[in-house]
Each structure stands twice: as C-alpha cells, then as structure tokens.
Coordinates of C-alpha atoms in Angstrom, one line a residue:
M1 CA 10.7 -28.8 12.3
K2 CA 13.4 -25.9 12.7
T3 CA 12.3 -22.2 11.0
V4 CA 15.7 -21.2 9.2
V5 CA 16.1 -18.0 9.4
R6 CA 17.6 -16.6 6.1
W7 CA 19.7 -13.1 6.2
P8 CA 20.7 -12.7 2.4
G9 CA 16.7 -12.8 1.7
L10 CA 15.5 -10.4 4.5
W11 CA 17.9 -7.9 3.3
P12 CA 15.7 -7.0 0.9
Q13 CA 13.4 -5.8 3.6
L14 CA 15.1 -4.0 5.7
L15 CA 16.6 -1.9 3.0
L16 CA 13.5 -0.6 2.0
A17 CA 12.0 -0.7 5.6
L18 CA 15.3 1.1 6.4
A19 CA 14.7 3.6 3.5
A20 CA 10.8 4.4 5.4
V21 CA 11.7 5.9 7.6
T22 CA 13.9 7.5 6.6
L23 CA 11.8 9.5 4.6
A24 CA 8.9 8.9 7.1
L25 CA 11.3 11.1 9.2
A26 CA 12.3 13.9 6.6
A27 CA 8.2 14.3 6.6
H28 CA 8.3 15.6 10.1
G29 CA 12.1 16.9 9.5
E30 CA 11.1 19.9 11.5
G31 CA 14.4 21.8 11.8
L32 CA 16.8 20.7 9.2
P33 CA 17.5 23.4 6.5
E34 CA 14.3 22.3 3.2
Y35 CA 17.1 20.9 0.8
R36 CA 18.8 18.9 3.2
L37 CA 14.7 17.4 4.0
K38 CA 15.0 17.4 -0.3
A39 CA 18.0 15.4 -1.5
A40 CA 16.4 12.5 1.5
F41 CA 13.7 12.5 -0.7
L42 CA 15.4 12.1 -4.3
Y43 CA 16.5 8.7 -2.1
N44 CA 13.3 7.7 -1.3
F45 CA 12.3 8.9 -5.2
A46 CA 15.0 6.3 -6.6
A47 CA 14.8 3.5 -3.7
Y48 CA 11.5 3.4 -4.0
T49 CA 10.9 3.2 -7.8
E50 CA 11.2 -0.3 -10.3
W51 CA 14.4 0.9 -12.9
P52 CA 14.1 -1.3 -16.8
A53 CA 17.4 -2.8 -17.0
E54 CA 18.3 -0.2 -19.6
A55 CA 18.9 1.4 -16.2
G56 CA 23.1 -0.3 -15.0
A57 CA 23.9 0.2 -12.2
T58 CA 24.0 4.0 -11.9
L59 CA 21.2 5.9 -11.1
N60 CA 22.5 9.5 -12.7
V61 CA 21.0 12.2 -10.4
C62 CA 20.7 15.7 -12.7
I63 CA 20.1 19.2 -11.6
Y64 CA 18.5 21.2 -14.1
G65 CA 19.0 25.0 -13.5
A66 CA 20.5 27.3 -10.6
D67 CA 21.3 24.3 -8.4
P68 CA 19.5 25.0 -4.6
F69 CA 20.7 21.7 -2.7
G70 CA 24.0 22.8 -2.4
A71 CA 26.8 19.9 -0.6
E72 CA 23.6 18.5 0.8
A73 CA 22.8 16.8 -2.7
D74 CA 26.4 15.0 -3.0
S75 CA 25.5 14.1 0.7
L76 CA 24.1 11.0 -2.5
N77 CA 26.8 10.8 -4.2
G78 CA 28.1 6.7 -3.7
K79 CA 24.5 5.4 -2.1
K80 CA 23.5 2.4 -3.0
A81 CA 19.4 2.3 -3.5
A82 CA 18.0 -0.9 -6.0
A83 CA 21.1 -2.4 -5.6
R84 CA 22.4 0.6 -7.6
T85 CA 25.3 4.1 -7.0
L86 CA 24.0 6.8 -7.1
V87 CA 25.9 9.3 -8.3
V88 CA 24.9 13.4 -9.0
H89 CA 25.4 16.1 -11.6
R90 CA 25.1 19.0 -11.9
K91 CA 23.6 20.5 -15.9
T92 CA 22.9 23.0 -17.3
Q93 CA 21.7 22.5 -20.7
A94 CA 18.1 20.6 -22.1
E95 CA 19.9 18.3 -24.1
A96 CA 23.0 16.4 -21.7
L97 CA 20.4 15.6 -19.6
K98 CA 20.0 12.5 -21.8
G99 CA 22.6 10.2 -19.9
C100 CA 20.3 11.2 -16.4
Q101 CA 18.1 9.1 -14.8
I102 CA 16.4 11.6 -12.5
V103 CA 16.1 14.2 -13.2
F104 CA 15.8 17.6 -10.2
I105 CA 14.5 20.6 -12.0
A106 CA 14.5 23.2 -9.5
N107 CA 12.3 26.3 -9.0
A108 CA 11.5 27.6 -12.6
G109 CA 8.5 28.3 -14.1
S110 CA 6.5 25.7 -16.9
E111 CA 8.8 26.5 -19.9
P112 CA 12.2 24.8 -18.7
V113 CA 9.3 22.2 -17.5
R114 CA 8.1 21.3 -20.7
H115 CA 11.3 21.5 -22.6
V116 CA 13.3 19.3 -20.1
L117 CA 10.1 17.6 -20.2
D118 CA 10.6 16.9 -23.7
V119 CA 14.0 16.2 -24.5
L120 CA 13.2 12.8 -22.1
R121 CA 10.6 11.8 -23.6
G122 CA 10.0 8.4 -23.5
L123 CA 13.4 8.0 -22.3
P124 CA 13.5 6.1 -18.5
V125 CA 14.2 9.3 -16.3
L126 CA 11.9 9.8 -12.8
T127 CA 10.6 13.7 -13.4
V128 CA 11.7 15.5 -9.1
A129 CA 10.2 19.4 -8.9
D130 CA 9.4 21.6 -6.5
T131 CA 7.8 23.9 -8.1
P132 CA 3.8 24.6 -8.8
R133 CA 2.4 22.8 -11.0
A134 CA 4.5 21.2 -12.4
L135 CA 2.7 17.7 -11.6
Q136 CA 0.3 19.1 -13.9
H137 CA 2.7 19.9 -16.7
G138 CA 4.1 16.3 -16.5
V139 CA 6.9 15.3 -13.6
A140 CA 6.1 12.7 -12.8
L141 CA 7.1 13.8 -9.0
N142 CA 6.2 17.3 -7.0
M143 CA 7.3 18.1 -3.9
N144 CA 6.0 20.8 -1.8
L145 CA 7.1 23.1 1.4
T146 CA 4.3 23.1 3.7
Q147 CA 4.9 24.6 7.8
E148 CA 7.9 23.5 7.7
R149 CA 7.3 19.4 6.6
V150 CA 8.5 19.0 3.2
T151 CA 5.7 16.2 1.3
F152 CA 4.9 15.7 -2.9
E153 CA 2.4 13.8 -4.9
A154 CA 3.1 11.4 -7.3
N155 CA 1.5 11.9 -11.5
L156 CA 1.4 7.8 -12.4
R157 CA 1.1 8.6 -16.0
A158 CA 4.4 10.7 -16.2
A159 CA 6.2 7.4 -15.0
R160 CA 4.4 4.6 -16.8
E161 CA 4.9 7.0 -19.5
A162 CA 9.1 7.0 -18.4
R163 CA 8.6 3.0 -18.0
L164 CA 8.4 3.6 -14.2
E165 CA 7.0 1.9 -10.8
L166 CA 6.5 3.8 -8.1
S167 CA 6.4 1.1 -5.4
S168 CA 3.4 1.9 -3.5
R169 CA 5.0 1.6 -0.1
L170 CA 6.1 5.5 -2.0
L171 CA 2.9 6.7 -3.4
R172 CA 1.2 6.0 0.0
L173 CA 3.1 8.6 1.8
A174 CA 2.0 10.6 -1.7
T175 CA 0.0 13.7 0.3
G176 CA -2.1 13.7 -3.9
V177 CA -2.0 11.1 -6.6
Q178 CA -2.5 12.0 -10.0
Q179 CA -3.9 8.7 -12.4

C-alpha cells in the first residue's frame, strides 16, 4: 500500500516549524537591533497563541506609548500568523486599545501598565511588555534583554483571563512561566 502525502495537511506543521526557527534565531540573534528581535518575538507570539473566534481574520498589533520599534514593527504589516493578517497601529490613549488583539505596552512604569490592563480586562487581548515586573502586574508576556539576547517570560493566568491559549511550544522557550 502506498502512503499518500497530502501537502495541504502539512502546511500548518510547516508554518509552526518555520515560526519556531524564526523565534530561535531571534533569541540568539546577536548583532541584530534589539527591537528588530522584539518585533520577531511579537510575530511569533501571535503565531503561537490560540485566539477565540471573535478575534476575526485580522490581528491588530497595537503599540501603546512611545514607540521603541520604529520601522521594525512596520515589517509585521500584512504578515500572516495562524491564518490571520497582522496590522500594526500606534496608540497613545488606553481607551483606543479595545480594538487590538495584541498590545505592546512600551517601557512604562507600573501605573500605565495597570491602567492599560484595567481597560482591557475581559477582552481577548494578548498583552506584551518589556518592563521589569510587568508580569507581576498582569501582563501575559514580558520580554527581557540579557547579554544581547531577547528572552521572555509568561503569565498563564493573565492569558487565560483574556481567553487566550499559549502554545506549549512557545512556553518551552520561556525563561519563566507563572501559573
């Protein structure tokens, strides 16, 4: 009996493998600008998150506060992640974040982080930061830069409260996971 390989059934696996390689390369990308690496992480966070149906076909990636990414974030525009198209927006008002599916809270103190989290409470929004102690304040994913390597930690409770499921493949790469 012949084994038939069906390419359409392999595409999701191939895309996940490609995303894993991208994330691994970004994590070890010495010499690359910090926010180019962090933009790659945002892409992979989108790809390795299971979204509720209400998220729709577009994932609005919103950068809240002073934008540290510049053109690096713009490279995400139009990319596909988990069959959804990424669109980058910059927002300066927390109330304007309600139409976002991913919110990157630019390096801010604990008060802006708490305010954004209060505005987004109960919505299916993946919150991401790169601020010390942001995870403890309730952000789902927090990126760190250590010895020119970008790492991240995850807060599963925050993700579950937002009705999001973080892939076990993503969580294996985290430096810390809060239950």
